[in-house]
Amino acid sequence: MTLRLDAGSPEPPFAQLRAQLTAQIGDGTLRPGDRLPTVRALADELGIAPNTVARAYRELEADGLLVGRGRAGTFVTDPAARGGADDDHAAAERAAASYVEAVRSLGLDPREALAVVRRALGV
């Protein structure tokens, strides 16, 4: 697992971390059952505050991609255990809410934010 944060990016570190972990889970770099580093260990490795890592982990848990097992650690979930279309819709809603939060923090106009989404979707 290789993670890098861009200090010059307008995207906040927790969002960069979340996006990279989501991508690595999606492409199979991180597989179901893989244990992630502790919050403190990853924060130290990346040179960021532990709360930043904790936020990314919490949001990924809410998305159903990770599961925290207390002292045992944080693990990548099994896609079969993530549920079906209803869970996908809920995950999309959470992703949209996160995007809105990021857009607002950047001060982006709502019309431009929608244009960014349309370009990303290719529509």
Tab-separated table of N, CA and C in Angstrom:
chain	number	residue	atom	x	y	z
A	1	MET	N	0.853	-1.170	0.000
A	1	MET	CA	0.000	0.000	0.000
A	1	MET	C	0.897	1.231	0.000
A	2	THR	N	0.739	2.028	-1.048
A	2	THR	CA	1.506	3.252	-1.171
A	2	THR	C	0.548	4.429	-1.159
A	3	LEU	N	0.760	5.328	-0.231
A	3	LEU	CA	-0.083	6.515	-0.109
A	3	LEU	C	0.805	7.745	-0.100
A	4	ARG	N	0.376	8.761	-0.848
A	4	ARG	CA	1.117	10.019	-0.889
A	4	ARG	C	0.128	11.166	-0.834
A	5	LEU	N	0.456	12.166	-0.051
A	5	LEU	CA	-0.387	13.354	0.036
A	5	LEU	C	0.325	14.515	-0.641
A	6	ASP	N	-0.449	15.314	-1.346
A	6	ASP	CA	0.080	16.481	-2.039
A	6	ASP	C	-0.264	17.719	-1.219
A	7	ALA	N	0.737	18.280	-0.552
A	7	ALA	CA	0.529	19.454	0.304
A	7	ALA	C	0.027	20.649	-0.498
A	8	GLY	N	0.299	20.688	-1.794
A	8	GLY	CA	-0.130	21.796	-2.623
A	8	GLY	C	-1.522	21.629	-3.214
A	9	SER	N	-2.130	20.489	-2.965
A	9	SER	CA	-3.456	20.223	-3.517
A	9	SER	C	-4.524	21.015	-2.782
A	10	PRO	N	-5.528	21.486	-3.505
A	10	PRO	CA	-6.645	22.152	-2.830
A	10	PRO	C	-7.528	21.151	-2.078
A	11	GLU	N	-7.389	19.872	-2.407
A	11	GLU	CA	-8.162	18.829	-1.735
A	11	GLU	C	-7.557	18.575	-0.357
A	12	PRO	N	-8.380	18.561	0.706
A	12	PRO	CA	-7.835	18.355	2.046
A	12	PRO	C	-7.190	16.966	2.183
A	13	PRO	N	-6.210	16.844	3.080
A	13	PRO	CA	-5.505	15.570	3.239
A	13	PRO	C	-6.419	14.377	3.505
A	14	PHE	N	-7.462	14.546	4.350
A	14	PHE	CA	-8.336	13.401	4.625
A	14	PHE	C	-9.019	12.933	3.347
A	15	ALA	N	-9.394	13.876	2.465
A	15	ALA	CA	-10.070	13.522	1.217
A	15	ALA	C	-9.094	12.848	0.251
A	16	GLN	N	-7.850	13.317	0.216
A	16	GLN	CA	-6.829	12.665	-0.613
A	16	GLN	C	-6.623	11.226	-0.157
A	17	LEU	N	-6.507	11.053	1.154
A	17	LEU	CA	-6.299	9.726	1.726
A	17	LEU	C	-7.490	8.825	1.420
A	18	ARG	N	-8.675	9.354	1.635
A	18	ARG	CA	-9.898	8.584	1.369
A	18	ARG	C	-9.959	8.158	-0.098
A	19	ALA	N	-9.675	9.079	-1.007
A	19	ALA	CA	-9.728	8.771	-2.438
A	19	ALA	C	-8.700	7.707	-2.825
A	20	GLN	N	-7.497	7.814	-2.272
A	20	GLN	CA	-6.454	6.837	-2.604
A	20	GLN	C	-6.800	5.451	-2.069
A	21	LEU	N	-7.314	5.392	-0.841
A	21	LEU	CA	-7.696	4.092	-0.280
A	21	LEU	C	-8.870	3.502	-1.053
A	22	THR	N	-9.831	4.329	-1.427
A	22	THR	CA	-10.967	3.852	-2.218
A	22	THR	C	-10.474	3.277	-3.543
A	23	ALA	N	-9.562	3.975	-4.186
A	23	ALA	CA	-9.018	3.504	-5.466
A	23	ALA	C	-8.266	2.186	-5.292
A	24	GLN	N	-7.476	2.070	-4.223
A	24	GLN	CA	-6.708	0.845	-4.002
A	24	GLN	C	-7.611	-0.334	-3.656
A	25	ILE	N	-8.716	-0.071	-2.995
A	25	ILE	CA	-9.682	-1.135	-2.731
A	25	ILE	C	-10.369	-1.517	-4.044
A	26	GLY	N	-10.720	-0.515	-4.834
A	26	GLY	CA	-11.397	-0.762	-6.101
A	26	GLY	C	-10.558	-1.518	-7.103
A	27	ASP	N	-9.251	-1.239	-7.146
A	27	ASP	CA	-8.410	-1.906	-8.143
A	27	ASP	C	-7.768	-3.197	-7.630
A	28	GLY	N	-8.067	-3.556	-6.380
A	28	GLY	CA	-7.565	-4.824	-5.850
A	28	GLY	C	-6.204	-4.742	-5.186
A	29	THR	N	-5.602	-3.546	-5.145
A	29	THR	CA	-4.330	-3.400	-4.429
A	29	THR	C	-4.540	-3.760	-2.963
A	30	LEU	N	-5.645	-3.280	-2.409
A	30	LEU	CA	-6.060	-3.679	-1.063
A	30	LEU	C	-7.207	-4.664	-1.231
A	31	ARG	N	-7.062	-5.829	-0.618
A	31	ARG	CA	-8.040	-6.898	-0.800
A	31	ARG	C	-8.850	-7.133	0.472
A	32	PRO	N	-10.020	-7.741	0.328
A	32	PRO	CA	-10.828	-8.035	1.511
A	32	PRO	C	-10.003	-8.774	2.564
A	33	GLY	N	-10.116	-8.299	3.789
A	33	GLY	CA	-9.376	-8.907	4.896
A	33	GLY	C	-8.046	-8.256	5.184
A	34	ASP	N	-7.538	-7.446	4.253
A	34	ASP	CA	-6.263	-6.758	4.501
A	34	ASP	C	-6.428	-5.807	5.688
A	35	ARG	N	-5.406	-5.826	6.540
A	35	ARG	CA	-5.398	-4.945	7.705
A	35	ARG	C	-4.666	-3.664	7.347
A	36	LEU	N	-5.281	-2.534	7.657
A	36	LEU	CA	-4.652	-1.241	7.407
A	36	LEU	C	-3.785	-0.850	8.598
A	37	PRO	N	-2.842	0.056	8.378
A	37	PRO	CA	-2.021	0.529	9.493
A	37	PRO	C	-2.905	1.204	10.539
A	38	THR	N	-2.424	1.241	11.757
A	38	THR	CA	-3.157	1.964	12.791
A	38	THR	C	-3.217	3.434	12.412
A	39	VAL	N	-4.162	4.131	12.993
A	39	VAL	CA	-4.314	5.561	12.737
A	39	VAL	C	-3.009	6.280	13.043
A	40	ARG	N	-2.442	5.991	14.195
A	40	ARG	CA	-1.203	6.673	14.590
A	40	ARG	C	-0.043	6.338	13.660
A	41	ALA	N	0.088	5.068	13.292
A	41	ALA	CA	1.197	4.660	12.428
A	41	ALA	C	1.102	5.333	11.060
A	42	LEU	N	-0.099	5.357	10.492
A	42	LEU	CA	-0.255	5.977	9.176
A	42	LEU	C	-0.068	7.487	9.266
A	43	ALA	N	-0.568	8.089	10.326
A	43	ALA	CA	-0.383	9.533	10.514
A	43	ALA	C	1.103	9.872	10.610
A	44	ASP	N	1.840	9.084	11.378
A	44	ASP	CA	3.287	9.307	11.498
A	44	ASP	C	3.979	9.137	10.147
A	45	GLU	N	3.605	8.091	9.420
A	45	GLU	CA	4.220	7.810	8.121
A	45	GLU	C	3.982	8.950	7.127
A	46	LEU	N	2.772	9.516	7.164
A	46	LEU	CA	2.420	10.570	6.214
A	46	LEU	C	2.719	11.977	6.736
A	47	GLY	N	3.072	12.075	8.013
A	47	GLY	CA	3.376	13.374	8.593
A	47	GLY	C	2.148	14.260	8.769
A	48	ILE	N	1.033	13.629	9.133
A	48	ILE	CA	-0.214	14.368	9.334
A	48	ILE	C	-0.783	14.051	10.716
A	49	ALA	N	-1.811	14.776	11.093
A	49	ALA	CA	-2.449	14.567	12.394
A	49	ALA	C	-3.242	13.259	12.400
A	50	PRO	N	-3.222	12.545	13.519
A	50	PRO	CA	-4.003	11.310	13.620
A	50	PRO	C	-5.490	11.521	13.331
A	51	ASN	N	-6.035	12.675	13.700
A	51	ASN	CA	-7.457	12.932	13.427
A	51	ASN	C	-7.760	12.934	11.936
A	52	THR	N	-6.784	13.301	11.125
A	52	THR	CA	-6.972	13.304	9.669
A	52	THR	C	-7.150	11.886	9.160
A	53	VAL	N	-6.300	10.980	9.623
A	53	VAL	CA	-6.409	9.568	9.237
A	53	VAL	C	-7.700	8.980	9.793
A	54	ALA	N	-8.005	9.305	11.040
A	54	ALA	CA	-9.222	8.776	11.669
A	54	ALA	C	-10.457	9.194	10.880
A	55	ARG	N	-10.483	10.427	10.407
A	55	ARG	CA	-11.636	10.892	9.629
A	55	ARG	C	-11.761	10.101	8.335
A	56	ALA	N	-10.658	9.913	7.640
A	56	ALA	CA	-10.696	9.140	6.389
A	56	ALA	C	-11.184	7.720	6.662
A	57	TYR	N	-10.660	7.088	7.700
A	57	TYR	CA	-11.090	5.727	8.055
A	57	TYR	C	-12.585	5.711	8.395
A	58	ARG	N	-13.055	6.676	9.179
A	58	ARG	CA	-14.487	6.728	9.552
A	58	ARG	C	-15.369	6.838	8.315
A	59	GLU	N	-14.969	7.705	7.396
A	59	GLU	CA	-15.781	7.887	6.196
A	59	GLU	C	-15.766	6.637	5.324
A	60	LEU	N	-14.636	5.950	5.277
A	60	LEU	CA	-14.568	4.710	4.507
A	60	LEU	C	-15.371	3.594	5.183
A	61	GLU	N	-15.429	3.629	6.502
A	61	GLU	CA	-16.302	2.691	7.216
A	61	GLU	C	-17.756	2.991	6.886
A	62	ALA	N	-18.122	4.271	6.873
A	62	ALA	CA	-19.495	4.659	6.540
A	62	ALA	C	-19.840	4.245	5.109
A	63	ASP	N	-18.855	4.244	4.228
A	63	ASP	CA	-19.057	3.818	2.844
A	63	ASP	C	-19.113	2.295	2.713
A	64	GLY	N	-18.797	1.594	3.804
A	64	GLY	CA	-18.817	0.131	3.768
A	64	GLY	C	-17.561	-0.497	3.203
A	65	LEU	N	-16.499	0.294	3.029
A	65	LEU	CA	-15.260	-0.241	2.468
A	65	LEU	C	-14.310	-0.778	3.531
A	66	LEU	N	-14.414	-0.234	4.738
A	66	LEU	CA	-13.565	-0.672	5.846
A	66	LEU	C	-14.444	-1.056	7.024
A	67	VAL	N	-13.873	-1.864	7.898
A	67	VAL	CA	-14.541	-2.191	9.152
A	67	VAL	C	-13.496	-2.100	10.264
A	68	GLY	N	-13.863	-1.380	11.319
A	68	GLY	CA	-12.989	-1.289	12.481
A	68	GLY	C	-13.353	-2.389	13.465
A	69	ARG	N	-12.352	-3.088	13.942
A	69	ARG	CA	-12.575	-4.179	14.894
A	69	ARG	C	-11.849	-3.909	16.210
A	70	GLY	N	-12.001	-2.678	16.687
A	70	GLY	CA	-11.399	-2.319	17.968
A	70	GLY	C	-9.897	-2.474	17.962
A	71	ARG	N	-9.394	-3.139	18.997
A	71	ARG	CA	-7.944	-3.322	19.133
A	71	ARG	C	-7.351	-4.219	18.053
A	72	ALA	N	-8.203	-5.005	17.388
A	72	ALA	CA	-7.711	-5.893	16.327
A	72	ALA	C	-7.282	-5.116	15.093
A	73	GLY	N	-7.859	-3.921	14.898
A	73	GLY	CA	-7.450	-3.093	13.771
A	73	GLY	C	-8.583	-2.740	12.833
A	74	THR	N	-8.194	-2.165	11.707
A	74	THR	CA	-9.128	-1.757	10.663
A	74	THR	C	-8.825	-2.585	9.426
A	75	PHE	N	-9.895	-3.144	8.838
A	75	PHE	CA	-9.739	-4.095	7.749
A	75	PHE	C	-10.595	-3.710	6.547
A	76	VAL	N	-10.146	-4.138	5.361
A	76	VAL	CA	-10.929	-3.974	4.140
A	76	VAL	C	-12.063	-4.987	4.203
A	77	THR	N	-13.286	-4.523	3.893
A	77	THR	CA	-14.436	-5.420	3.930
A	77	THR	C	-14.510	-6.271	2.671
A	78	ASP	N	-15.317	-7.317	2.763
A	78	ASP	CA	-15.586	-8.200	1.640
A	78	ASP	C	-16.693	-7.566	0.800
A	79	PRO	N	-16.488	-7.414	-0.520
A	79	PRO	CA	-17.520	-6.780	-1.350
A	79	PRO	C	-18.883	-7.471	-1.223
A	80	ALA	N	-18.904	-8.772	-1.039
A	80	ALA	CA	-20.168	-9.504	-0.915
A	80	ALA	C	-20.922	-9.077	0.338
A	81	ALA	N	-20.187	-8.622	1.345
A	81	ALA	CA	-20.819	-8.208	2.600
A	81	ALA	C	-21.282	-6.756	2.548
A	82	ARG	N	-20.975	-6.066	1.468
A	82	ARG	CA	-21.308	-4.639	1.373
A	82	ARG	C	-22.751	-4.392	0.974
A	83	GLY	N	-23.433	-5.390	0.513
A	83	GLY	CA	-24.838	-5.202	0.180
A	83	GLY	C	-25.054	-4.932	-1.289
A	84	GLY	N	-26.289	-4.575	-1.614
A	84	GLY	CA	-26.681	-4.426	-3.007
A	84	GLY	C	-26.928	-3.003	-3.415
A	85	ALA	N	-27.964	-2.834	-4.263
A	85	ALA	CA	-28.245	-1.541	-4.874
A	85	ALA	C	-28.571	-0.471	-3.834
A	86	ASP	N	-29.313	-0.831	-2.771
A	86	ASP	CA	-29.636	0.164	-1.748
A	86	ASP	C	-28.381	0.693	-1.084
A	87	ASP	N	-27.436	-0.199	-0.782
A	87	ASP	CA	-26.177	0.225	-0.187
A	87	ASP	C	-25.367	1.073	-1.164
A	88	ASP	N	-25.429	0.709	-2.455
A	88	ASP	CA	-24.720	1.489	-3.468
A	88	ASP	C	-25.279	2.901	-3.537
A	89	HIS	N	-26.600	3.016	-3.491
A	89	HIS	CA	-27.236	4.325	-3.533
A	89	HIS	C	-26.838	5.154	-2.308
A	90	ALA	N	-26.856	4.529	-1.144
A	90	ALA	CA	-26.472	5.230	0.085
A	90	ALA	C	-25.011	5.664	0.019
A	91	ALA	N	-24.151	4.803	-0.520
A	91	ALA	CA	-22.736	5.156	-0.650
A	91	ALA	C	-22.564	6.331	-1.621
A	92	ALA	N	-23.349	6.339	-2.701
A	92	ALA	CA	-23.279	7.439	-3.659
A	92	ALA	C	-23.748	8.744	-3.009
A	93	GLU	N	-24.781	8.664	-2.185
A	93	GLU	CA	-25.262	9.849	-1.466
A	93	GLU	C	-24.177	10.395	-0.540
A	94	ARG	N	-23.490	9.497	0.175
A	94	ARG	CA	-22.420	9.931	1.081
A	94	ARG	C	-21.261	10.548	0.293
A	95	ALA	N	-20.932	9.935	-0.857
A	95	ALA	CA	-19.858	10.480	-1.688
A	95	ALA	C	-20.229	11.872	-2.187
A	96	ALA	N	-21.481	12.042	-2.582
A	96	ALA	CA	-21.938	13.356	-3.047
A	96	ALA	C	-21.858	14.384	-1.932
A	97	ALA	N	-22.248	13.985	-0.728
A	97	ALA	CA	-22.176	14.903	0.413
A	97	ALA	C	-20.729	15.299	0.697
A	98	SER	N	-19.813	14.350	0.582
A	98	SER	CA	-18.393	14.657	0.784
A	98	SER	C	-17.889	15.614	-0.286
A	99	TYR	N	-18.347	15.403	-1.526
A	99	TYR	CA	-17.951	16.287	-2.618
A	99	TYR	C	-18.450	17.710	-2.360
A	100	VAL	N	-19.690	17.821	-1.935
A	100	VAL	CA	-20.256	19.135	-1.635
A	100	VAL	C	-19.443	19.829	-0.547
A	101	GLU	N	-19.072	19.068	0.473
A	101	GLU	CA	-18.254	19.641	1.554
A	101	GLU	C	-16.925	20.155	1.015
A	102	ALA	N	-16.293	19.369	0.148
A	102	ALA	CA	-15.006	19.771	-0.426
A	102	ALA	C	-15.172	21.005	-1.307
A	103	VAL	N	-16.224	21.015	-2.124
A	103	VAL	CA	-16.480	22.152	-3.019
A	103	VAL	C	-16.696	23.427	-2.214
A	104	ARG	N	-17.470	23.321	-1.149
A	104	ARG	CA	-17.728	24.500	-0.320
A	104	ARG	C	-16.446	25.000	0.338
A	105	SER	N	-15.612	24.056	0.799
A	105	SER	CA	-14.371	24.473	1.457
A	105	SER	C	-13.422	25.155	0.476
A	106	LEU	N	-13.553	24.810	-0.805
A	106	LEU	CA	-12.715	25.429	-1.837
A	106	LEU	C	-13.299	26.748	-2.338
A	107	GLY	N	-14.545	27.025	-1.958
A	107	GLY	CA	-15.192	28.244	-2.401
A	107	GLY	C	-15.644	28.191	-3.853
A	108	LEU	N	-15.821	26.998	-4.389
A	108	LEU	CA	-16.223	26.831	-5.781
A	108	LEU	C	-17.704	27.154	-5.954
A	109	ASP	N	-18.035	27.843	-7.016
A	109	ASP	CA	-19.415	28.161	-7.351
A	109	ASP	C	-20.166	26.857	-7.650
A	110	PRO	N	-21.418	26.714	-7.183
A	110	PRO	CA	-22.180	25.479	-7.423
A	110	PRO	C	-22.292	25.105	-8.903
A	111	ARG	N	-22.424	26.098	-9.785
A	111	ARG	CA	-22.494	25.781	-11.225
A	111	ARG	C	-21.197	25.166	-11.719
A	112	GLU	N	-20.065	25.690	-11.251
A	112	GLU	CA	-18.776	25.120	-11.650
A	112	GLU	C	-18.602	23.722	-11.060
A	113	ALA	N	-19.072	23.523	-9.826
A	113	ALA	CA	-18.987	22.198	-9.203
A	113	ALA	C	-19.767	21.171	-10.019
A	114	LEU	N	-20.951	21.553	-10.493
A	114	LEU	CA	-21.736	20.647	-11.336
A	114	LEU	C	-21.044	20.394	-12.670
A	115	ALA	N	-20.407	21.420	-13.213
A	115	ALA	CA	-19.675	21.258	-14.469
A	115	ALA	C	-18.513	20.270	-14.295
A	116	VAL	N	-17.866	20.334	-13.145
A	116	VAL	CA	-16.767	19.402	-12.858
A	116	VAL	C	-17.307	17.971	-12.843
A	117	VAL	N	-18.452	17.765	-12.211
A	117	VAL	CA	-19.049	16.426	-12.153
A	117	VAL	C	-19.437	15.957	-13.553
A	118	ARG	N	-20.040	16.840	-14.337
A	118	ARG	CA	-20.435	16.453	-15.701
A	118	ARG	C	-19.225	16.052	-16.535
A	119	ARG	N	-18.123	16.815	-16.399
A	119	ARG	CA	-16.907	16.454	-17.140
A	119	ARG	C	-16.377	15.112	-16.666
A	120	ALA	N	-16.395	14.873	-15.370
A	120	ALA	CA	-15.901	13.602	-14.828
A	120	ALA	C	-16.740	12.425	-15.315
A	121	LEU	N	-18.048	12.640	-15.431
A	121	LEU	CA	-18.950	11.591	-15.900
A	121	LEU	C	-18.948	11.449	-17.422
A	122	GLY	N	-18.411	12.448	-18.108
A	122	GLY	CA	-18.386	12.418	-19.561
A	122	GLY	C	-19.734	12.733	-20.181
A	123	VAL	N	-20.532	13.538	-19.465
A	123	VAL	CA	-21.860	13.915	-20.004
A	123	VAL	C	-21.978	15.403	-20.181
